[in-house]
Amino acid sequence: MTGPAGAARSTGARGFGIDIGGSGVKGAPVDLDTGALAGERVRLPTPTPSTPEEVAKVVAEIVGSFGWTGPLGVTVPAVVTHGMTRTAANIDHAWIGAEAEVLLREMTGCDVTVVNDADAAGYAEVQFGAARGHHGLVLVTTLGTGIGTALIYDGRLVPNTELGHLEIDGHDAEHRASDAARDRDDLSWERWATRLQHYYRTLEKLFWPDLFVVGGGVSKKADKFLPLLELQTPIVPAALRNEAGIVGAALLAAGGDSKR
Ligand code: BGC
């Protein structure tokens, strides 16, 4: 079981979160009072093709293996409005326009809430992670294959901000500044930090956040690039890392914020 040290004492309330990614579908029960996983995390490979129907079967398998029947939160790397997925990043294009919430409800028998992956991770960071206890505007960015963003004001999520797609100097920001771009262009930490500086400076000028939180796998190596940035806004690495999506999805499904 994992979770932030010194978290609140649990009253036993449980939720369940599933994180759908380009390569894996991960799920676990979550202690809703502490943000800790309440059981072993299960990971199955994302099926090929990664259509909604095929992925829903994998989600149902994971949920079924726990005998879970309660509210279920599911993240997707996509814009989600009213239960419908509207875009698709690193998953099959059949997700565009899919009634994802209805499909997953039918497949699992659970009351399903589908949310954007960065929104779930960001919400978890504000509730139980690096931005815990922060008031005002928190802007969480996940640096991975793309750049995901979550905007949270006084603990309330503004969904689907998609600021990884800000156009900067004629480029889609994530194409220049994601972790995948660092790999693709074989950038040193310094060269990548120059791109990040430009990106976060632009976000800062547009949103004036009180805090930036940087998530995604590369946040494990935050000491290599965060100290190179010169910003007015404090910027800190995510605390929940791998588990943030699962935890945030479970919290949002349990009605932790606007259940849309
Ligand atoms: C997508 C977002 C997603 C992010 C991280 C972006 O390319 O547009 O919806 O949150 O990648 O997966």
PDB file of C-alpha atoms and ligand atoms in Angstrom:
ATOM      1  CA  MET A   1       0.000   0.000   0.000  1.00  0.00           C
ATOM      2  CA  THR A   2       1.347   3.426  -0.861  1.00  0.00           C
ATOM      3  CA  GLY A   3       0.396   6.955   0.033  1.00  0.00           C
ATOM      4  CA  PRO A   4       1.599  10.250   1.334  1.00  0.00           C
ATOM      5  CA  ALA A   5       3.131  10.192   4.782  1.00  0.00           C
ATOM      6  CA  GLY A   6       1.081  11.840   7.480  1.00  0.00           C
ATOM      7  CA  ALA A   7      -2.166  11.565   5.512  1.00  0.00           C
ATOM      8  CA  ALA A   8      -5.484  11.801   7.339  1.00  0.00           C
ATOM      9  CA  ARG A   9      -6.712   8.771   9.289  1.00  0.00           C
ATOM     10  CA  SER A  10      -8.915   6.533   7.170  1.00  0.00           C
ATOM     11  CA  THR A  11     -12.604   6.019   7.888  1.00  0.00           C
ATOM     12  CA  GLY A  12     -12.577   3.106   5.464  1.00  0.00           C
ATOM     13  CA  ALA A  13     -14.295   4.839   2.525  1.00  0.00           C
ATOM     14  CA  ARG A  14     -13.101   3.195  -0.681  1.00  0.00           C
ATOM     15  CA  GLY A  15     -13.193   4.096  -4.337  1.00  0.00           C
ATOM     16  CA  PHE A  16     -11.706   2.565  -7.447  1.00  0.00           C
ATOM     17  CA  GLY A  17      -9.622   4.163 -10.174  1.00  0.00           C
ATOM     18  CA  ILE A  18      -8.491   2.994 -13.604  1.00  0.00           C
ATOM     19  CA  ASP A  19      -5.846   4.788 -15.644  1.00  0.00           C
ATOM     20  CA  ILE A  20      -5.908   4.070 -19.388  1.00  0.00           C
ATOM     21  CA  GLY A  21      -2.618   4.856 -21.109  1.00  0.00           C
ATOM     22  CA  GLY A  22      -1.091   4.178 -24.500  1.00  0.00           C
ATOM     23  CA  SER A  23       0.746   1.078 -23.270  1.00  0.00           C
ATOM     24  CA  GLY A  24      -0.989  -0.030 -20.076  1.00  0.00           C
ATOM     25  CA  VAL A  25      -4.331  -0.069 -18.263  1.00  0.00           C
ATOM     26  CA  LYS A  26      -3.791   0.200 -14.506  1.00  0.00           C
ATOM     27  CA  GLY A  27      -6.276  -0.035 -11.688  1.00  0.00           C
ATOM     28  CA  ALA A  28      -6.553  -0.263  -7.919  1.00  0.00           C
ATOM     29  CA  PRO A  29      -8.916   0.404  -5.050  1.00  0.00           C
ATOM     30  CA  VAL A  30      -8.243   3.719  -3.327  1.00  0.00           C
ATOM     31  CA  ASP A  31      -8.656   4.852   0.263  1.00  0.00           C
ATOM     32  CA  LEU A  32     -10.656   8.040  -0.311  1.00  0.00           C
ATOM     33  CA  ASP A  33      -9.642   9.602   3.015  1.00  0.00           C
ATOM     34  CA  THR A  34      -5.894   9.269   2.591  1.00  0.00           C
ATOM     35  CA  GLY A  35      -5.351   8.968  -1.172  1.00  0.00           C
ATOM     36  CA  ALA A  36      -3.401   5.742  -0.621  1.00  0.00           C
ATOM     37  CA  LEU A  37      -3.967   2.669  -2.751  1.00  0.00           C
ATOM     38  CA  ALA A  38      -6.060   0.225  -0.754  1.00  0.00           C
ATOM     39  CA  GLY A  39      -4.818  -2.865  -2.570  1.00  0.00           C
ATOM     40  CA  GLU A  40      -2.252  -4.105  -5.053  1.00  0.00           C
ATOM     41  CA  ARG A  41      -2.220  -2.162  -8.336  1.00  0.00           C
ATOM     42  CA  VAL A  42      -3.043  -4.311 -11.377  1.00  0.00           C
ATOM     43  CA  ARG A  43      -1.617  -3.480 -14.804  1.00  0.00           C
ATOM     44  CA  LEU A  44      -2.621  -5.112 -18.076  1.00  0.00           C
ATOM     45  CA  PRO A  45      -1.290  -4.149 -21.510  1.00  0.00           C
ATOM     46  CA  THR A  46      -3.423  -1.773 -23.562  1.00  0.00           C
ATOM     47  CA  PRO A  47      -4.964  -3.993 -26.278  1.00  0.00           C
ATOM     48  CA  THR A  48      -4.309  -3.553 -29.988  1.00  0.00           C
ATOM     49  CA  PRO A  49      -6.338  -2.058 -31.507  1.00  0.00           C
ATOM     50  CA  SER A  50      -7.029   0.195 -28.533  1.00  0.00           C
ATOM     51  CA  THR A  51     -10.647   0.826 -29.514  1.00  0.00           C
ATOM     52  CA  PRO A  52     -13.180   1.730 -26.811  1.00  0.00           C
ATOM     53  CA  GLU A  53     -14.724  -1.771 -26.947  1.00  0.00           C
ATOM     54  CA  GLU A  54     -11.408  -3.610 -26.598  1.00  0.00           C
ATOM     55  CA  VAL A  55     -10.138  -1.342 -23.834  1.00  0.00           C
ATOM     56  CA  ALA A  56     -13.480  -1.576 -22.000  1.00  0.00           C
ATOM     57  CA  LYS A  57     -13.031  -5.378 -21.862  1.00  0.00           C
ATOM     58  CA  VAL A  58      -9.672  -4.913 -20.138  1.00  0.00           C
ATOM     59  CA  VAL A  59     -11.171  -2.392 -17.701  1.00  0.00           C
ATOM     60  CA  ALA A  60     -13.968  -4.872 -16.898  1.00  0.00           C
ATOM     61  CA  GLU A  61     -11.390  -7.620 -16.316  1.00  0.00           C
ATOM     62  CA  ILE A  62      -9.453  -5.506 -13.812  1.00  0.00           C
ATOM     63  CA  VAL A  63     -12.552  -4.307 -11.970  1.00  0.00           C
ATOM     64  CA  GLY A  64     -13.986  -7.843 -11.959  1.00  0.00           C
ATOM     65  CA  SER A  65     -10.787  -9.276 -10.487  1.00  0.00           C
ATOM     66  CA  PHE A  66     -11.409  -7.134  -7.396  1.00  0.00           C
ATOM     67  CA  GLY A  67     -15.141  -7.876  -7.310  1.00  0.00           C
ATOM     68  CA  TRP A  68     -15.670  -4.086  -7.345  1.00  0.00           C
ATOM     69  CA  THR A  69     -19.230  -2.887  -7.982  1.00  0.00           C
ATOM     70  CA  GLY A  70     -19.143   0.660  -6.590  1.00  0.00           C
ATOM     71  CA  PRO A  71     -18.439   3.997  -8.312  1.00  0.00           C
ATOM     72  CA  LEU A  72     -15.595   3.710 -10.810  1.00  0.00           C
ATOM     73  CA  GLY A  73     -13.357   6.497 -12.098  1.00  0.00           C
ATOM     74  CA  VAL A  74     -11.604   5.979 -15.429  1.00  0.00           C
ATOM     75  CA  THR A  75      -8.974   8.246 -17.007  1.00  0.00           C
ATOM     76  CA  VAL A  76      -8.361   8.542 -20.732  1.00  0.00           C
ATOM     77  CA  PRO A  77      -5.757  10.590 -22.631  1.00  0.00           C
ATOM     78  CA  ALA A  78      -8.554  12.576 -24.233  1.00  0.00           C
ATOM     79  CA  VAL A  79     -10.860  15.531 -23.776  1.00  0.00           C
ATOM     80  CA  VAL A  80     -14.037  14.329 -22.046  1.00  0.00           C
ATOM     81  CA  THR A  81     -17.287  16.244 -22.009  1.00  0.00           C
ATOM     82  CA  HIS A  82     -20.460  14.795 -20.491  1.00  0.00           C
ATOM     83  CA  GLY A  83     -19.078  11.266 -20.593  1.00  0.00           C
ATOM     84  CA  MET A  84     -18.114  11.451 -24.261  1.00  0.00           C
ATOM     85  CA  THR A  85     -14.467  11.292 -25.363  1.00  0.00           C
ATOM     86  CA  ARG A  86     -13.839  14.056 -27.897  1.00  0.00           C
ATOM     87  CA  THR A  87     -10.176  13.556 -28.852  1.00  0.00           C
ATOM     88  CA  ALA A  88      -7.686  10.662 -28.660  1.00  0.00           C
ATOM     89  CA  ALA A  89      -3.978  10.949 -27.814  1.00  0.00           C
ATOM     90  CA  ASN A  90      -1.987   7.702 -28.076  1.00  0.00           C
ATOM     91  CA  ILE A  91      -5.142   5.601 -28.268  1.00  0.00           C
ATOM     92  CA  ASP A  92      -7.300   4.493 -31.193  1.00  0.00           C
ATOM     93  CA  HIS A  93      -9.102   7.280 -33.021  1.00  0.00           C
ATOM     94  CA  ALA A  94     -12.375   5.411 -32.497  1.00  0.00           C
ATOM     95  CA  TRP A  95     -12.435   7.143 -29.071  1.00  0.00           C
ATOM     96  CA  ILE A  96     -13.265  10.416 -30.801  1.00  0.00           C
ATOM     97  CA  GLY A  97     -16.997  10.865 -30.323  1.00  0.00           C
ATOM     98  CA  ALA A  98     -17.399   7.644 -28.298  1.00  0.00           C
ATOM     99  CA  GLU A  99     -19.965   7.453 -25.495  1.00  0.00           C
ATOM    100  CA  ALA A 100     -17.219   6.178 -23.217  1.00  0.00           C
ATOM    101  CA  GLU A 101     -19.111   6.469 -19.945  1.00  0.00           C
ATOM    102  CA  VAL A 102     -22.137   4.561 -21.272  1.00  0.00           C
ATOM    103  CA  LEU A 103     -19.950   1.826 -22.792  1.00  0.00           C
ATOM    104  CA  LEU A 104     -17.857   1.367 -19.635  1.00  0.00           C
ATOM    105  CA  ARG A 105     -20.988   1.328 -17.479  1.00  0.00           C
ATOM    106  CA  GLU A 106     -22.444  -1.451 -19.640  1.00  0.00           C
ATOM    107  CA  MET A 107     -19.206  -3.449 -19.582  1.00  0.00           C
ATOM    108  CA  THR A 108     -18.464  -3.151 -15.860  1.00  0.00           C
ATOM    109  CA  GLY A 109     -21.907  -2.741 -14.288  1.00  0.00           C
ATOM    110  CA  CYS A 110     -20.437   0.137 -12.239  1.00  0.00           C
ATOM    111  CA  ASP A 111     -21.457   3.768 -12.069  1.00  0.00           C
ATOM    112  CA  VAL A 112     -18.611   5.141 -14.220  1.00  0.00           C
ATOM    113  CA  THR A 113     -17.100   8.623 -14.401  1.00  0.00           C
ATOM    114  CA  VAL A 114     -14.654   9.175 -17.281  1.00  0.00           C
ATOM    115  CA  VAL A 115     -12.111  11.989 -16.926  1.00  0.00           C
ATOM    116  CA  ASN A 116      -9.078  13.337 -18.754  1.00  0.00           C
ATOM    117  CA  ASP A 117      -5.835  11.728 -17.509  1.00  0.00           C
ATOM    118  CA  ALA A 118      -4.094  14.991 -16.540  1.00  0.00           C
ATOM    119  CA  ASP A 119      -7.230  16.294 -14.831  1.00  0.00           C
ATOM    120  CA  ALA A 120      -7.328  13.163 -12.652  1.00  0.00           C
ATOM    121  CA  ALA A 121      -3.609  13.341 -11.830  1.00  0.00           C
ATOM    122  CA  GLY A 122      -3.803  17.060 -11.092  1.00  0.00           C
ATOM    123  CA  TYR A 123      -6.828  16.704  -8.865  1.00  0.00           C
ATOM    124  CA  ALA A 124      -5.057  13.990  -6.864  1.00  0.00           C
ATOM    125  CA  GLU A 125      -1.966  16.201  -6.444  1.00  0.00           C
ATOM    126  CA  VAL A 126      -4.123  18.989  -5.027  1.00  0.00           C
ATOM    127  CA  GLN A 127      -6.032  16.676  -2.691  1.00  0.00           C
ATOM    128  CA  PHE A 128      -3.178  14.490  -1.448  1.00  0.00           C
ATOM    129  CA  GLY A 129       0.071  15.341  -3.215  1.00  0.00           C
ATOM    130  CA  ALA A 130       2.461  18.182  -3.941  1.00  0.00           C
ATOM    131  CA  ALA A 131      -0.223  20.894  -3.925  1.00  0.00           C
ATOM    132  CA  ARG A 132      -2.054  19.683  -0.858  1.00  0.00           C
ATOM    133  CA  GLY A 133      -3.302  22.592   1.230  1.00  0.00           C
ATOM    134  CA  HIS A 134      -2.545  25.167  -1.498  1.00  0.00           C
ATOM    135  CA  HIS A 135      -5.252  27.724  -2.088  1.00  0.00           C
ATOM    136  CA  GLY A 136      -5.619  29.811  -5.196  1.00  0.00           C
ATOM    137  CA  LEU A 137      -4.697  28.667  -8.670  1.00  0.00           C
ATOM    138  CA  VAL A 138      -2.659  25.491  -9.141  1.00  0.00           C
ATOM    139  CA  LEU A 139      -1.556  24.516 -12.639  1.00  0.00           C
ATOM    140  CA  VAL A 140      -0.457  20.893 -12.920  1.00  0.00           C
ATOM    141  CA  THR A 141       1.403  19.784 -16.041  1.00  0.00           C
ATOM    142  CA  THR A 142       2.252  16.189 -16.906  1.00  0.00           C
ATOM    143  CA  LEU A 143       5.314  15.827 -19.111  1.00  0.00           C
ATOM    144  CA  GLY A 144       5.195  12.555 -21.037  1.00  0.00           C
ATOM    145  CA  THR A 145       4.406  11.523 -24.601  1.00  0.00           C
ATOM    146  CA  GLY A 146       2.400  14.739 -24.716  1.00  0.00           C
ATOM    147  CA  ILE A 147       1.799  17.490 -22.183  1.00  0.00           C
ATOM    148  CA  GLY A 148      -1.344  17.198 -20.107  1.00  0.00           C
ATOM    149  CA  THR A 149      -2.615  20.019 -17.907  1.00  0.00           C
ATOM    150  CA  ALA A 150      -5.008  20.447 -15.001  1.00  0.00           C
ATOM    151  CA  LEU A 151      -6.181  23.798 -13.683  1.00  0.00           C
ATOM    152  CA  ILE A 152      -7.471  23.763 -10.124  1.00  0.00           C
ATOM    153  CA  TYR A 153      -8.777  26.818  -8.319  1.00  0.00           C
ATOM    154  CA  ASP A 154      -9.320  26.595  -4.573  1.00  0.00           C
ATOM    155  CA  GLY A 155      -9.602  22.823  -4.900  1.00  0.00           C
ATOM    156  CA  ARG A 156     -12.079  22.927  -7.773  1.00  0.00           C
ATOM    157  CA  LEU A 157     -11.108  21.490 -11.151  1.00  0.00           C
ATOM    158  CA  VAL A 158     -11.649  23.383 -14.407  1.00  0.00           C
ATOM    159  CA  PRO A 159     -11.662  20.371 -16.766  1.00  0.00           C
ATOM    160  CA  ASN A 160     -10.116  19.842 -20.204  1.00  0.00           C
ATOM    161  CA  THR A 161      -7.705  22.772 -20.267  1.00  0.00           C
ATOM    162  CA  GLU A 162      -5.455  21.132 -22.930  1.00  0.00           C
ATOM    163  CA  LEU A 163      -2.667  23.675 -22.477  1.00  0.00           C
ATOM    164  CA  GLY A 164      -0.160  21.228 -23.921  1.00  0.00           C
ATOM    165  CA  HIS A 165      -1.547  22.370 -27.248  1.00  0.00           C
ATOM    166  CA  LEU A 166      -0.894  26.076 -26.774  1.00  0.00           C
ATOM    167  CA  GLU A 167       0.622  27.376 -29.955  1.00  0.00           C
ATOM    168  CA  ILE A 168       3.998  28.905 -29.149  1.00  0.00           C
ATOM    169  CA  ASP A 169       6.169  30.381 -31.936  1.00  0.00           C
ATOM    170  CA  GLY A 170       4.033  28.522 -34.452  1.00  0.00           C
ATOM    171  CA  HIS A 171       4.490  25.125 -32.757  1.00  0.00           C
ATOM    172  CA  ASP A 172       2.173  22.920 -30.742  1.00  0.00           C
ATOM    173  CA  ALA A 173       3.802  23.301 -27.287  1.00  0.00           C
ATOM    174  CA  GLU A 174       3.868  19.573 -26.505  1.00  0.00           C
ATOM    175  CA  HIS A 175       5.644  18.869 -29.781  1.00  0.00           C
ATOM    176  CA  ARG A 176       8.577  20.996 -28.529  1.00  0.00           C
ATOM    177  CA  ALA A 177       8.553  20.584 -24.764  1.00  0.00           C
ATOM    178  CA  SER A 178       7.164  17.129 -23.853  1.00  0.00           C
ATOM    179  CA  ASP A 179       9.429  14.428 -22.475  1.00  0.00           C
ATOM    180  CA  ALA A 180       8.974  12.577 -25.781  1.00  0.00           C
ATOM    181  CA  ALA A 181      10.333  15.661 -27.576  1.00  0.00           C
ATOM    182  CA  ARG A 182      13.401  15.569 -25.283  1.00  0.00           C
ATOM    183  CA  ASP A 183      13.984  11.950 -26.341  1.00  0.00           C
ATOM    184  CA  ARG A 184      13.166  12.474 -29.987  1.00  0.00           C
ATOM    185  CA  ASP A 185      15.499  15.476 -30.348  1.00  0.00           C
ATOM    186  CA  ASP A 186      18.121  13.935 -28.057  1.00  0.00           C
ATOM    187  CA  LEU A 187      18.206  17.076 -25.896  1.00  0.00           C
ATOM    188  CA  SER A 188      20.489  17.639 -22.926  1.00  0.00           C
ATOM    189  CA  TRP A 189      18.716  18.692 -19.714  1.00  0.00           C
ATOM    190  CA  GLU A 190      19.901  22.251 -20.380  1.00  0.00           C
ATOM    191  CA  ARG A 191      18.544  22.354 -23.936  1.00  0.00           C
ATOM    192  CA  TRP A 192      15.244  20.865 -22.823  1.00  0.00           C
ATOM    193  CA  ALA A 193      15.061  23.324 -19.931  1.00  0.00           C
ATOM    194  CA  THR A 194      15.306  26.206 -22.417  1.00  0.00           C
ATOM    195  CA  ARG A 195      12.165  24.901 -24.107  1.00  0.00           C
ATOM    196  CA  LEU A 196      10.465  24.321 -20.752  1.00  0.00           C
ATOM    197  CA  GLN A 197      11.378  27.836 -19.646  1.00  0.00           C
ATOM    198  CA  HIS A 198       9.627  29.250 -22.711  1.00  0.00           C
ATOM    199  CA  TYR A 199       6.593  27.041 -22.107  1.00  0.00           C
ATOM    200  CA  TYR A 200       6.162  27.752 -18.380  1.00  0.00           C
ATOM    201  CA  ARG A 201       6.880  31.462 -18.898  1.00  0.00           C
ATOM    202  CA  THR A 202       4.041  31.555 -21.441  1.00  0.00           C
ATOM    203  CA  LEU A 203       1.688  29.757 -19.027  1.00  0.00           C
ATOM    204  CA  GLU A 204       2.724  32.157 -16.292  1.00  0.00           C
ATOM    205  CA  LYS A 205       1.969  35.212 -18.406  1.00  0.00           C
ATOM    206  CA  LEU A 206      -1.453  33.898 -19.369  1.00  0.00           C
ATOM    207  CA  PHE A 207      -2.677  32.363 -16.104  1.00  0.00           C
ATOM    208  CA  TRP A 208      -0.670  33.833 -13.200  1.00  0.00           C
ATOM    209  CA  PRO A 209      -0.895  30.633 -11.160  1.00  0.00           C
ATOM    210  CA  ASP A 210       0.138  30.435  -7.495  1.00  0.00           C
ATOM    211  CA  LEU A 211       1.892  27.099  -8.018  1.00  0.00           C
ATOM    212  CA  PHE A 212       3.056  24.832 -10.838  1.00  0.00           C
ATOM    213  CA  VAL A 213       3.228  21.086 -10.213  1.00  0.00           C
ATOM    214  CA  VAL A 214       5.215  18.980 -12.687  1.00  0.00           C
ATOM    215  CA  GLY A 215       4.140  15.352 -13.106  1.00  0.00           C
ATOM    216  CA  GLY A 216       4.803  12.545 -15.566  1.00  0.00           C
ATOM    217  CA  GLY A 217       7.502   9.877 -15.337  1.00  0.00           C
ATOM    218  CA  VAL A 218      10.323  12.394 -15.843  1.00  0.00           C
ATOM    219  CA  SER A 219       9.308  14.251 -12.654  1.00  0.00           C
ATOM    220  CA  LYS A 220      11.375  11.575 -10.851  1.00  0.00           C
ATOM    221  CA  LYS A 221      14.383  13.435 -12.275  1.00  0.00           C
ATOM    222  CA  ALA A 222      13.065  16.900 -11.439  1.00  0.00           C
ATOM    223  CA  ASP A 223      16.383  17.878  -9.837  1.00  0.00           C
ATOM    224  CA  LYS A 224      17.957  17.758 -13.331  1.00  0.00           C
ATOM    225  CA  PHE A 225      15.726  20.406 -14.898  1.00  0.00           C
ATOM    226  CA  LEU A 226      13.523  22.290 -12.424  1.00  0.00           C
ATOM    227  CA  PRO A 227      16.493  24.179 -10.875  1.00  0.00           C
ATOM    228  CA  LEU A 228      17.359  25.447 -14.389  1.00  0.00           C
ATOM    229  CA  LEU A 229      14.030  27.295 -14.723  1.00  0.00           C
ATOM    230  CA  GLU A 230      13.665  30.933 -13.775  1.00  0.00           C
ATOM    231  CA  LEU A 231      10.054  31.683 -13.067  1.00  0.00           C
ATOM    232  CA  GLN A 232       8.098  33.937 -10.764  1.00  0.00           C
ATOM    233  CA  THR A 233       5.835  31.056  -9.795  1.00  0.00           C
ATOM    234  CA  PRO A 234       7.024  28.306  -7.446  1.00  0.00           C
ATOM    235  CA  ILE A 235       7.371  25.034  -9.370  1.00  0.00           C
ATOM    236  CA  VAL A 236       7.515  21.642  -7.622  1.00  0.00           C
ATOM    237  CA  PRO A 237       7.567  17.988  -8.719  1.00  0.00           C
ATOM    238  CA  ALA A 238       4.449  15.846  -8.329  1.00  0.00           C
ATOM    239  CA  ALA A 239       4.328  13.670  -5.227  1.00  0.00           C
ATOM    240  CA  LEU A 240       2.005  10.826  -6.240  1.00  0.00           C
ATOM    241  CA  ARG A 241       3.768   9.971  -9.510  1.00  0.00           C
ATOM    242  CA  ASN A 242       2.479   6.722 -11.036  1.00  0.00           C
ATOM    243  CA  GLU A 243      -0.565   6.507  -8.843  1.00  0.00           C
ATOM    244  CA  ALA A 244      -1.932  10.027  -9.363  1.00  0.00           C
ATOM    245  CA  GLY A 245      -4.284   9.109 -12.214  1.00  0.00           C
ATOM    246  CA  ILE A 246      -5.808   6.164 -10.357  1.00  0.00           C
ATOM    247  CA  VAL A 247      -6.266   8.186  -7.166  1.00  0.00           C
ATOM    248  CA  GLY A 248      -7.730  11.233  -8.919  1.00  0.00           C
ATOM    249  CA  ALA A 249     -10.135   9.139 -10.978  1.00  0.00           C
ATOM    250  CA  ALA A 250     -11.397   7.370  -7.856  1.00  0.00           C
ATOM    251  CA  LEU A 251     -11.867  10.686  -6.023  1.00  0.00           C
ATOM    252  CA  LEU A 252     -13.701  12.345  -8.910  1.00  0.00           C
ATOM    253  CA  ALA A 253     -15.975   9.318  -9.372  1.00  0.00           C
ATOM    254  CA  ALA A 254     -16.833   9.391  -5.699  1.00  0.00           C
ATOM    255  CA  GLY A 255     -18.115  12.935  -6.215  1.00  0.00           C
ATOM    256  CA  GLY A 256     -14.960  14.685  -4.967  1.00  0.00           C
ATOM    257  CA  ASP A 257     -15.561  17.520  -7.418  1.00  0.00           C
ATOM    258  CA  SER A 258     -18.057  18.429 -10.133  1.00  0.00           C
ATOM    259  CA  LYS A 259     -19.336  15.038 -11.295  1.00  0.00           C
ATOM    260  CA  ARG A 260     -19.965  15.903 -14.853  1.00  0.00           C
TER     261      ARG A 260
HETATM  262  C1  BGC B   1      -3.809  15.282 -24.875  1.00  0.00           C
HETATM  263  C2  BGC B   1      -4.411  15.478 -23.488  1.00  0.00           C
HETATM  264  C3  BGC B   1      -3.714  14.552 -22.501  1.00  0.00           C
HETATM  265  C4  BGC B   1      -2.213  14.687 -22.578  1.00  0.00           C
HETATM  266  C5  BGC B   1      -1.493  13.699 -21.679  1.00  0.00           C
HETATM  267  C6  BGC B   1      -2.317  15.434 -24.810  1.00  0.00           C
HETATM  268  O1  BGC B   1      -1.773  15.203 -26.084  1.00  0.00           O
HETATM  269  O2  BGC B   1      -4.356  16.244 -25.771  1.00  0.00           O
HETATM  270  O3  BGC B   1      -5.790  15.224 -23.510  1.00  0.00           O
HETATM  271  O4  BGC B   1      -4.163  14.880 -21.201  1.00  0.00           O
HETATM  272  O5  BGC B   1      -1.762  14.486 -23.906  1.00  0.00           O
HETATM  273  O6  BGC B   1      -1.807  12.380 -21.992  1.00  0.00           O
END
